[in-house]
Amino acid sequence: MQPIVSINNLSKVYSSGHQALTDITLDIQPGEILALLGPNGAGKTTLISTICGIVSATSGSVQVDGHDIVSDYRHTRSMIGLVPQELTLGAFEKVFNTLAFSRGLHGKQPNRQYLEQLLKDLSLWDKRDSTLMSLSGGMKRRVLIGKALSHEPRVLFLDEPTAGVDVELRKDMWKLINRLRESGVTIILTTHYIEEAEEIADRVGIINNGKLLLVEDKTDLMQKLGSKKLSIELREPLNTIPDSLNKYDLLLSDNGLTLNYQYDTRSTRTGITALMKDINNAGLILRDIHTSQSTLEDIFVNLVADQS
Amino acid sequence: MNWQAIRVIYTAEMLRTWNTLLQSIASPVISTCLYFVVFGSAIGSRIQSVEDVSYGVFIVPGLIMLSLLTQSISNASFGIYFPKFTGTIYEILSAPLSFFEVVLGYVGAAATKSLIIGTIILITASFFVDLQIKHPFWMIAFLLLTCITFSLFGFIIGIWADNFEKLQLIPLLVITPLVFLGGSFYSIDMLPPLWQKISLFNPVLYLISGFRWSFFEVHDVSVGVSLLSILCFLGICLAIVWWMFKTGYKLRQ
């Protein structure tokens, strides 16, 4: 399948000399949700801004739907919707008018019905005649999404769409993003919230210092890089771990009631059977056992820390 | 051609004018009326006619030019500077638009506003003095060319400026003195020979002279030179805007 967005060896050096992107190569498939994770200043916004035409690339190329973003910018930009990170909105325009303005900028004929439905989907229909400056932060965020969707884009870039919004609105946005994906829109979002990527993304890209460290299917990534933790709860507390269990690098909890064992899900032998046997031989009586998977956050923190 | 985009930019800019009607239209009209009262009636009545044209009538083209130039620059520069200031310029930069379409929208709206103001001032002037236009076609041509050219110039200032102070710098320190010294209220024949020669380096003189000719057939420099100079300035402004969009100067990082 031809990727909807194809980034090839993209680099960006700002006039200040700051290298914001280094040799980024990435294919984004139609209809997927790709989450780009990275700390502040990692290059996420520069990457999005370059694809959308706000920032000029220093080298490399980007194709959207097989068309170059520079030589065929009319085609590529008409397919793209962008929700910026900042609440960049005018002050005196009315909600409905600002959406109609954005739709017109992309060369689309006015379509009152479509915009009405869009405002209803974003719970903004009641505010259609309100001025932008009278809206709350959450509503402004929704207006920005409405503006980005006003011209019916096939690719939607969301630059930290849920930054600074409350939990309820964040969940509403996740629902909206899923609905958009169901309608065939490809979504690329940047986020600080690992929980967000974990919840809605199909693939996850991790970017740091302008370099794309990895792009993986979310589930594969968690299985591939994620270690599992086996927690063994004891009936009686221990002061020290018995010598016979030293080879397992167990960690004893402060209260002495839990032994934690870290193991790799990718290896053929996890060591669990031998551990259980040795625990039994050491005369320890178990109260409970449970396992937990590493979160995306753990993976992210480890990767970024490794690179640093 | 993205006609829809041109339409929405133009409409949004014009809407801004209607929303601030007093500031956009009434204010320049009131100041022009004051000029008529001071220069036309109070001082003008003591000045003899200039080349057989009474002083009150003589200053009309200069007064219209004064408003056209300042309004064209201020409308166009603010129109593009404000989205830069608020950050909403990202929409323009990420839309499927060529530089020419952006210019048509913003400059077209700024020129329209100036044209409206110029027409209102002309009508207002006719209440103060007995006004006759000898070459109405050329009068309209000069009016249109001036509105478009100086709106383009204002657009350049709006892109160049990165704060409100810079936005006001050129209109206040360059344009206003040039208009006042470009024969708005006098013919350069009234100046000593040295100052006549110096005045010829003032580009605004050529605009006012051509425009005044269309009213009374009175001019400081030939009409052809006036027309050519404004067309040259138009070409230069277009080339600069094209270059700004091509290189992303003060627009794209």
Coordinates of C-alpha atoms in Angstrom, one line a residue:
Chain A
M1 CA 0.0 0.0 0.0
Q2 CA 1.3 3.5 -0.9
P3 CA 2.0 5.5 2.2
I4 CA -0.2 8.6 2.6
V5 CA 2.8 10.5 4.0
S6 CA 6.3 9.6 3.1
I7 CA 9.2 11.5 4.8
N8 CA 12.7 11.0 3.3
N9 CA 15.9 12.1 5.0
L10 CA 14.3 15.2 6.3
S11 CA 16.6 17.7 8.2
K12 CA 16.0 21.1 9.5
V13 CA 18.6 23.6 10.8
Y14 CA 17.2 26.9 12.0
S15 CA 19.0 30.2 11.2
S16 CA 20.2 30.2 14.9
G17 CA 22.2 27.0 14.0
H18 CA 19.9 24.8 16.1
Q19 CA 19.5 21.4 14.4
A20 CA 15.8 20.6 15.0
L21 CA 15.5 17.5 12.8
T22 CA 18.2 15.1 11.7
D23 CA 17.7 12.8 8.7
I24 CA 14.1 11.7 9.5
T25 CA 12.7 9.0 7.4
L26 CA 9.2 7.7 8.0
D27 CA 6.2 6.3 6.1
I28 CA 2.7 6.8 7.4
Q29 CA 0.0 4.5 6.2
P30 CA -3.5 5.6 5.2
G31 CA -6.0 5.4 8.0
E32 CA -3.6 4.8 10.9
I33 CA -3.1 6.8 14.1
L34 CA 0.6 7.6 14.6
A35 CA 1.6 9.1 17.9
L36 CA 4.9 11.0 18.1
L37 CA 6.3 11.0 21.6
G38 CA 9.1 13.1 22.7
P39 CA 10.2 15.6 25.4
N40 CA 10.0 19.4 24.9
G41 CA 12.2 20.6 22.1
A42 CA 12.5 17.1 20.6
G43 CA 11.5 18.3 17.1
K44 CA 7.9 17.1 17.0
T45 CA 6.4 20.5 16.2
T46 CA 9.1 21.2 13.6
L47 CA 8.4 17.9 11.9
I48 CA 4.7 18.6 11.7
S49 CA 5.2 22.3 10.7
T50 CA 7.6 21.3 7.9
I51 CA 5.0 18.8 6.4
C52 CA 2.3 21.5 6.6
G53 CA 4.4 24.2 4.9
I54 CA 5.0 26.5 7.9
V55 CA 8.7 25.6 8.2
S56 CA 11.0 25.2 5.3
A57 CA 13.1 22.0 5.3
T58 CA 16.9 22.3 5.0
S59 CA 17.2 19.0 3.2
G60 CA 15.2 15.9 2.4
S61 CA 11.7 15.6 1.0
V62 CA 8.1 14.9 2.0
Q63 CA 5.4 13.4 -0.2
V64 CA 1.7 13.5 0.7
D65 CA -0.5 11.2 -1.3
G66 CA 2.5 10.8 -3.7
H67 CA 2.8 14.5 -4.3
D68 CA 5.8 16.6 -3.2
I69 CA 4.9 19.2 -0.5
V70 CA 7.0 21.9 -2.2
S71 CA 6.4 21.5 -6.0
D72 CA 2.8 20.3 -5.6
Y73 CA 1.8 22.2 -2.4
R74 CA -1.7 22.9 -3.6
H75 CA -2.6 19.2 -3.7
T76 CA -0.8 18.3 -0.5
R77 CA -2.0 21.2 1.6
S78 CA -5.6 20.7 0.5
M79 CA -5.4 17.2 2.0
I80 CA -3.9 18.3 5.3
G81 CA -5.6 19.7 8.4
L82 CA -3.5 21.1 11.3
V83 CA -4.4 21.7 14.9
P84 CA -1.6 23.8 16.3
Q85 CA -0.2 23.4 19.8
E86 CA -0.9 27.0 20.9
L87 CA -4.5 28.4 21.1
T88 CA -3.8 30.6 18.1
L89 CA -7.2 32.1 17.3
G90 CA -8.4 35.6 16.5
A91 CA -10.5 37.5 19.0
F92 CA -13.5 39.1 17.4
E93 CA -14.6 36.6 14.8
K94 CA -17.5 34.3 15.4
V95 CA -17.2 30.6 15.8
F96 CA -19.1 29.7 12.6
N97 CA -17.4 32.4 10.5
T98 CA -13.9 31.3 11.5
L99 CA -14.7 27.7 10.4
A100 CA -16.1 29.0 7.1
F101 CA -13.0 31.1 6.7
S102 CA -10.7 28.0 7.2
R103 CA -12.8 26.0 4.7
G104 CA -12.6 28.8 2.1
L105 CA -8.8 29.1 2.5
H106 CA -8.5 25.5 1.4
G107 CA -10.5 26.2 -1.7
K108 CA -13.7 24.5 -0.7
Q109 CA -17.1 25.8 -1.6
P110 CA -19.2 27.0 1.4
N111 CA -21.2 24.1 2.9
R112 CA -23.4 25.2 5.8
Q113 CA -24.7 21.7 6.5
Y114 CA -21.2 20.2 6.9
L115 CA -20.1 22.9 9.2
E116 CA -23.3 22.7 11.2
Q117 CA -22.7 18.9 11.7
L118 CA -19.1 19.5 12.6
L119 CA -19.9 22.1 15.2
K120 CA -22.5 19.7 16.6
D121 CA -20.0 16.9 16.8
L122 CA -17.7 19.2 18.7
S123 CA -20.4 20.4 21.0
L124 CA -20.0 23.9 19.7
W125 CA -23.3 24.5 17.9
D126 CA -24.7 26.5 20.7
K127 CA -21.6 28.8 20.5
R128 CA -21.7 29.3 16.7
D129 CA -22.4 33.0 17.1
S130 CA -20.1 33.6 20.0
T131 CA -16.9 35.6 19.5
L132 CA -13.7 33.6 19.9
M133 CA -12.4 35.7 22.8
S134 CA -15.5 34.8 24.9
L135 CA -14.8 31.0 24.7
S136 CA -13.1 29.0 27.4
G137 CA -9.7 27.3 26.8
G138 CA -11.3 23.9 26.1
M139 CA -13.8 25.4 23.7
K140 CA -11.0 27.2 21.9
R141 CA -9.2 23.9 21.5
R142 CA -12.3 22.4 20.0
V143 CA -12.7 25.4 17.6
L144 CA -9.1 24.7 16.4
I145 CA -10.0 21.1 15.7
G146 CA -13.1 22.3 13.9
K147 CA -11.0 24.7 11.8
A148 CA -8.6 21.9 10.9
L149 CA -11.5 19.6 9.9
S150 CA -13.5 22.3 8.1
H151 CA -12.1 21.4 4.7
E152 CA -12.6 17.6 5.1
P153 CA -8.9 16.7 5.2
R154 CA -7.6 13.2 4.7
V155 CA -4.6 13.7 6.9
L156 CA -4.9 15.4 10.3
F157 CA -2.0 16.6 12.3
L158 CA -2.7 17.2 16.0
D159 CA 0.1 19.0 17.8
E160 CA -0.5 18.2 21.5
P161 CA -4.3 18.4 21.1
T162 CA -5.1 17.6 24.7
A163 CA -2.4 19.8 26.4
G164 CA -4.1 21.7 29.2
V165 CA -7.5 20.3 28.8
D166 CA -9.5 18.5 31.5
V167 CA -9.9 14.7 31.7
E168 CA -13.4 14.7 30.4
L169 CA -12.6 16.8 27.3
R170 CA -9.5 14.7 26.7
K171 CA -11.7 11.6 26.6
D172 CA -14.1 13.3 24.3
M173 CA -11.2 14.1 22.0
W174 CA -10.1 10.5 22.0
K175 CA -13.6 9.5 20.9
L176 CA -13.5 12.1 18.2
I177 CA -10.1 10.9 17.0
N178 CA -11.4 7.3 16.8
R179 CA -14.5 8.5 14.9
L180 CA -12.2 10.3 12.4
R181 CA -10.1 7.2 12.0
E182 CA -13.2 5.2 11.3
S183 CA -14.1 7.7 8.6
G184 CA -10.7 7.0 6.9
V185 CA -8.7 10.0 8.2
T186 CA -5.1 9.4 8.9
I187 CA -4.1 11.0 12.2
I188 CA -0.6 12.0 13.3
L189 CA -0.5 13.4 16.8
T190 CA 2.2 14.6 19.1
T191 CA 1.8 14.2 22.7
H192 CA 3.5 14.4 26.1
Y193 CA 0.9 12.0 27.5
I194 CA 2.0 8.4 27.2
E195 CA -1.4 7.4 28.3
E196 CA -2.8 9.1 25.2
A197 CA -0.5 7.3 22.8
E198 CA -1.2 4.0 24.6
E199 CA -5.0 4.6 24.4
I200 CA -5.5 5.7 20.8
A201 CA -2.4 5.1 18.7
D202 CA -1.8 2.2 16.3
R203 CA 1.9 3.0 16.0
V204 CA 4.2 5.0 18.2
G205 CA 7.2 7.0 17.1
I206 CA 9.7 8.2 19.6
I207 CA 11.7 11.4 18.8
N208 CA 14.4 13.1 20.8
N209 CA 17.0 15.7 19.9
G210 CA 15.6 15.8 16.3
K211 CA 16.2 12.1 15.7
L212 CA 13.5 9.5 15.2
L213 CA 14.6 6.8 17.6
L214 CA 12.1 4.2 16.6
V215 CA 8.7 3.7 15.1
E216 CA 6.8 0.6 16.0
D217 CA 3.4 -0.9 16.2
K218 CA 2.2 0.0 19.7
T219 CA 1.5 -3.5 20.8
D220 CA 4.7 -4.9 19.2
L221 CA 6.7 -2.2 20.9
M222 CA 5.3 -3.0 24.3
Q223 CA 5.9 -6.7 23.8
K224 CA 9.3 -6.2 22.2
L225 CA 10.8 -3.7 24.5
G226 CA 8.7 -4.2 27.5
S227 CA 9.9 -6.3 30.4
K228 CA 7.4 -7.9 32.7
K229 CA 7.5 -7.9 36.5
L230 CA 6.5 -10.8 38.6
S231 CA 5.5 -9.8 42.1
I232 CA 5.5 -12.6 44.8
E233 CA 3.8 -11.8 48.0
L234 CA 4.9 -13.7 51.1
R235 CA 2.9 -14.7 54.1
E236 CA 5.8 -13.8 56.5
P237 CA 8.1 -10.8 56.0
L238 CA 11.8 -11.4 55.2
N239 CA 14.7 -9.4 56.5
T240 CA 17.1 -10.5 53.7
I241 CA 16.7 -12.5 50.5
P242 CA 18.0 -16.1 51.0
D243 CA 21.4 -16.8 49.4
S244 CA 19.9 -19.5 47.3
L245 CA 17.8 -16.8 45.4
N246 CA 20.6 -14.3 44.8
K247 CA 21.1 -15.4 41.2
Y248 CA 17.6 -14.1 40.3
D249 CA 18.4 -10.4 41.2
L250 CA 15.2 -10.2 43.2
L251 CA 14.2 -6.9 44.9
L252 CA 12.6 -7.0 48.3
S253 CA 10.0 -4.5 49.2
D254 CA 10.5 -2.2 52.2
N255 CA 8.0 -4.1 54.3
G256 CA 9.7 -7.4 53.4
L257 CA 6.5 -9.0 52.2
T258 CA 7.0 -8.8 48.4
L259 CA 9.7 -10.1 46.1
N260 CA 9.9 -8.5 42.7
Y261 CA 11.4 -10.4 39.7
Q262 CA 12.0 -8.7 36.4
Y263 CA 12.1 -10.9 33.3
D264 CA 12.2 -10.5 29.5
T265 CA 9.1 -11.7 27.6
R266 CA 11.2 -12.1 24.4
S267 CA 13.5 -14.8 25.9
T268 CA 12.7 -18.5 25.5
R269 CA 13.4 -19.1 29.2
T270 CA 12.0 -16.6 31.6
G271 CA 13.4 -18.4 34.7
I272 CA 10.0 -18.4 36.4
T273 CA 9.8 -22.2 36.9
A274 CA 13.3 -22.4 38.4
L275 CA 12.5 -19.4 40.6
M276 CA 9.3 -20.9 42.0
K277 CA 11.2 -24.2 42.7
D278 CA 14.0 -22.4 44.6
I279 CA 11.5 -20.3 46.5
N280 CA 9.8 -23.5 47.6
N281 CA 13.1 -25.1 48.5
A282 CA 14.0 -22.0 50.6
G283 CA 10.8 -22.7 52.6
L284 CA 9.0 -19.5 51.8
I285 CA 5.2 -19.6 51.9
L286 CA 3.4 -17.6 49.2
R287 CA 0.3 -15.5 49.7
D288 CA -0.2 -14.2 46.2
I289 CA 1.5 -13.8 42.7
H290 CA 0.8 -11.3 40.0
T291 CA 2.5 -9.9 36.9
S292 CA 2.6 -6.5 35.4
Q293 CA 3.7 -5.2 31.9
S294 CA 5.9 -2.2 31.4
T295 CA 4.0 0.8 30.3
L296 CA 4.8 2.9 27.2
E297 CA 6.0 5.5 29.6
D298 CA 8.7 3.1 31.0
I299 CA 9.8 2.3 27.5
F300 CA 9.9 6.0 26.5
V301 CA 11.8 7.0 29.6
N302 CA 14.3 4.2 29.1
L303 CA 14.9 5.0 25.4
V304 CA 15.4 8.7 26.0
A305 CA 17.6 8.1 29.0
D306 CA 19.7 5.6 26.9
Q307 CA 20.1 8.2 24.2
S308 CA 21.1 10.9 26.6
Chain B
M1 CA -6.5 29.9 -8.9
N2 CA -7.9 29.5 -5.4
W3 CA -10.8 31.9 -5.7
Q4 CA -12.6 30.7 -2.5
A5 CA -9.5 31.7 -0.5
I6 CA -9.3 35.1 -2.1
R7 CA -13.0 35.6 -1.4
V8 CA -12.8 34.6 2.3
I9 CA -9.6 36.7 3.0
Y10 CA -11.2 39.7 1.2
T11 CA -14.5 39.3 3.0
A12 CA -12.9 38.9 6.4
E13 CA -10.8 42.0 5.9
M14 CA -13.7 44.0 4.8
L15 CA -15.8 42.8 7.7
R16 CA -13.1 44.2 10.0
T17 CA -13.7 47.6 8.4
W18 CA -17.5 47.5 8.9
N19 CA -17.0 46.3 12.5
T20 CA -14.8 49.3 13.2
L21 CA -16.6 51.8 11.0
L22 CA -15.9 54.9 13.1
Q23 CA -12.2 54.2 13.2
S24 CA -11.8 53.0 9.6
I25 CA -13.9 55.5 7.7
A26 CA -15.3 58.3 9.8
S27 CA -11.9 59.2 11.3
P28 CA -10.0 60.0 8.1
V29 CA -13.1 61.8 6.8
I30 CA -13.2 64.0 9.9
S31 CA -9.5 64.8 9.7
T32 CA -9.9 65.8 6.0
C33 CA -12.8 68.1 6.8
L34 CA -10.5 69.7 9.4
Y35 CA -7.8 70.2 6.8
F36 CA -10.4 71.9 4.6
V37 CA -11.5 74.2 7.4
V38 CA -7.9 75.2 8.3
F39 CA -6.2 75.2 4.9
G40 CA -9.1 75.8 2.7
S41 CA -11.2 78.4 4.6
A42 CA -9.1 79.9 7.3
I43 CA -5.6 80.1 5.6
G44 CA -6.7 79.5 2.1
S45 CA -8.9 82.6 1.9
R46 CA -5.7 84.7 2.4
I47 CA -3.7 82.9 -0.3
Q48 CA -4.0 83.9 -3.9
S49 CA -5.0 81.3 -6.5
V50 CA -2.4 78.8 -7.8
E51 CA -2.2 78.7 -11.6
D52 CA -5.7 80.1 -11.9
V53 CA -7.1 77.5 -9.5
S54 CA -8.4 78.8 -6.1
Y55 CA -6.3 77.5 -3.2
G56 CA -9.3 75.7 -1.6
V57 CA -9.8 73.7 -4.8
F58 CA -6.1 73.3 -5.5
I59 CA -5.5 71.3 -2.3
V60 CA -8.3 68.8 -2.9
P61 CA -6.1 66.2 -4.8
G62 CA -3.3 66.6 -2.3
L63 CA -5.7 66.0 0.6
I64 CA -7.1 62.9 -1.1
M65 CA -3.6 61.6 -1.8
L66 CA -2.6 62.2 1.8
S67 CA -5.5 60.0 3.1
L68 CA -5.1 57.4 0.4
L69 CA -1.4 56.9 1.1
T70 CA -1.7 56.7 4.9
Q71 CA -4.9 54.6 4.8
S72 CA -3.6 52.2 2.2
I73 CA -0.4 51.6 4.1
S74 CA -2.1 51.3 7.5
N75 CA -4.9 49.0 6.4
A76 CA -2.7 46.6 4.5
S77 CA 0.1 46.5 7.0
F78 CA -2.2 45.9 9.9
G79 CA -4.2 43.3 7.9
I80 CA -1.1 41.0 7.5
Y81 CA 0.7 42.0 10.7
F82 CA -2.2 41.1 13.0
P83 CA -2.3 37.3 12.0
K84 CA 1.4 37.3 12.5
F85 CA 1.0 38.9 16.0
T86 CA -1.7 36.5 17.1
G87 CA -0.1 33.4 15.4
T88 CA -3.1 32.7 13.1
I89 CA -0.7 33.3 10.1
Y90 CA -0.1 29.5 10.3
E91 CA -3.5 29.1 8.6
I92 CA -2.4 31.2 5.6
L93 CA 1.0 29.5 5.4
S94 CA -0.5 26.0 5.5
A95 CA -3.3 26.6 3.1
P96 CA -3.0 25.8 -0.7
L97 CA -2.4 29.4 -1.6
S98 CA 0.1 31.2 -3.9
F99 CA 1.6 34.5 -2.9
F100 CA -0.5 36.2 -5.6
E101 CA -3.7 34.9 -4.0
V102 CA -2.7 36.0 -0.5
V103 CA -1.9 39.5 -2.0
L104 CA -5.1 39.7 -3.9
G105 CA -7.1 39.0 -0.7
Y106 CA -5.3 41.3 1.7
V107 CA -4.1 44.0 -0.7
G108 CA -7.5 43.9 -2.6
A109 CA -9.4 44.6 0.7
A110 CA -7.0 47.3 1.8
A111 CA -7.1 49.0 -1.6
T112 CA -10.9 48.8 -1.6
K113 CA -11.1 50.5 1.8
S114 CA -8.8 53.3 0.7
L115 CA -10.8 53.7 -2.5
I116 CA -14.0 54.1 -0.4
I117 CA -12.3 56.6 1.8
G118 CA -10.9 58.5 -1.2
T119 CA -14.4 58.6 -2.8
I120 CA -16.0 59.8 0.5
I121 CA -13.3 62.6 0.8
L122 CA -14.0 63.6 -2.8
I123 CA -17.7 63.9 -2.1
T124 CA -17.0 65.7 1.2
A125 CA -14.7 68.2 -0.6
S126 CA -17.5 69.0 -3.1
F127 CA -19.5 70.4 -0.2
F128 CA -16.7 72.8 0.6
V129 CA -15.5 73.9 -2.9
D130 CA -16.8 74.0 -6.4
L131 CA -14.9 71.0 -7.9
Q132 CA -14.6 70.0 -11.5
I133 CA -12.7 67.0 -12.8
K134 CA -11.3 67.5 -16.3
H135 CA -10.1 63.9 -16.9
P136 CA -12.3 61.6 -14.8
F137 CA -10.9 58.4 -16.4
W138 CA -7.3 59.4 -15.4
M139 CA -8.5 60.5 -12.0
I140 CA -9.9 57.1 -11.4
A141 CA -6.8 55.4 -12.9
F142 CA -4.5 57.4 -10.6
L143 CA -6.8 56.7 -7.6
L144 CA -6.8 53.0 -8.2
L145 CA -3.1 52.7 -9.0
T146 CA -2.2 54.6 -5.8
C147 CA -4.5 52.5 -3.6
I148 CA -3.1 49.3 -5.0
T149 CA 0.5 50.3 -5.0
F150 CA 0.5 51.8 -1.5
S151 CA -1.5 48.9 -0.1
L152 CA 1.2 46.6 -1.5
F153 CA 3.8 48.8 0.2
G154 CA 1.8 48.5 3.5
F155 CA 1.7 44.8 3.0
I156 CA 5.5 44.7 2.8
I157 CA 5.7 46.8 6.0
G158 CA 3.3 44.4 7.7
I159 CA 5.4 41.4 6.9
W160 CA 8.7 43.2 7.7
A161 CA 7.5 44.6 11.1
D162 CA 7.9 42.4 14.1
N163 CA 6.4 44.8 16.6
F164 CA 3.8 47.6 16.7
E165 CA 6.5 50.3 16.8
K166 CA 8.0 49.1 13.5
L167 CA 4.5 49.0 12.0
Q168 CA 4.1 52.8 12.6
L169 CA 7.7 53.7 11.9
I170 CA 7.7 54.1 8.1
P171 CA 4.2 55.6 7.8
L172 CA 5.0 58.3 10.5
L173 CA 8.6 59.0 9.8
V174 CA 8.8 58.5 6.0
I175 CA 5.4 58.7 4.3
T176 CA 3.8 61.6 6.1
P177 CA 6.8 63.9 5.6
L178 CA 7.0 62.9 2.0
V179 CA 3.3 63.6 1.4
F180 CA 3.5 67.0 3.1
L181 CA 6.7 67.9 1.2
G182 CA 5.4 66.4 -2.1
G183 CA 3.2 69.3 -3.0
S184 CA 0.0 68.3 -1.2
F185 CA -0.7 71.9 -0.2
Y186 CA 1.4 73.8 -2.8
S187 CA 2.9 73.8 -6.3
I188 CA 6.7 73.3 -6.3
D189 CA 6.8 76.4 -8.5
M190 CA 6.2 78.3 -5.3
L191 CA 9.5 77.0 -3.8
P192 CA 13.0 78.5 -4.3
P193 CA 14.9 76.9 -7.2
L194 CA 17.1 74.7 -5.0
W195 CA 14.1 73.2 -3.1
Q196 CA 12.3 72.7 -6.5
K197 CA 15.2 70.5 -7.5
I198 CA 15.3 68.6 -4.2
S199 CA 11.5 68.1 -4.4
L200 CA 12.0 66.2 -7.7
F201 CA 13.6 63.4 -5.6
N202 CA 10.4 63.0 -3.7
P203 CA 8.4 60.1 -5.3
V204 CA 5.1 61.3 -3.8
L205 CA 5.4 64.5 -5.8
Y206 CA 4.9 62.5 -9.0
L207 CA 1.7 60.9 -7.7
I208 CA 0.2 64.2 -6.5
S209 CA 1.2 66.0 -9.7
G210 CA -0.4 63.3 -11.9
F211 CA -3.5 63.2 -9.8
R212 CA -3.8 67.0 -9.7
W213 CA -3.4 67.1 -13.5
S214 CA -6.5 64.8 -13.8
F215 CA -8.5 67.5 -11.9
F216 CA -7.2 70.8 -13.3
E217 CA -4.6 70.1 -16.0
V218 CA -2.1 71.7 -13.6
H219 CA 1.1 69.7 -12.9
D220 CA 4.6 70.0 -11.5
V221 CA 6.0 67.1 -13.6
S222 CA 4.7 65.6 -16.8
V223 CA 1.7 63.2 -16.6
G224 CA 3.6 60.4 -18.4
V225 CA 6.4 60.6 -15.9
S226 CA 3.9 60.5 -13.0
L227 CA 2.2 57.4 -14.5
L228 CA 5.5 55.7 -15.2
S229 CA 6.8 56.3 -11.7
I230 CA 3.8 54.8 -10.0
L231 CA 3.8 51.8 -12.3
C232 CA 7.5 51.3 -11.5
F233 CA 6.8 51.5 -7.8
L234 CA 4.0 49.0 -8.2
G235 CA 6.4 46.6 -10.0
I236 CA 9.0 47.0 -7.3
C237 CA 6.5 46.3 -4.6
L238 CA 5.2 43.2 -6.4
A239 CA 8.7 41.9 -6.8
I240 CA 9.5 42.4 -3.1
V241 CA 6.3 40.6 -2.0
W242 CA 7.0 37.7 -4.4
W243 CA 10.6 37.5 -3.0
M244 CA 9.2 37.6 0.6
F245 CA 6.9 34.6 0.0
K246 CA 9.5 32.7 -2.1
T247 CA 12.2 33.0 0.6
G248 CA 9.7 33.0 3.5
Y249 CA 11.3 36.2 4.8
K250 CA 9.7 36.9 8.3
L251 CA 7.0 34.4 7.5
R252 CA 8.4 30.9 7.4
Q253 CA 11.2 29.7 9.7

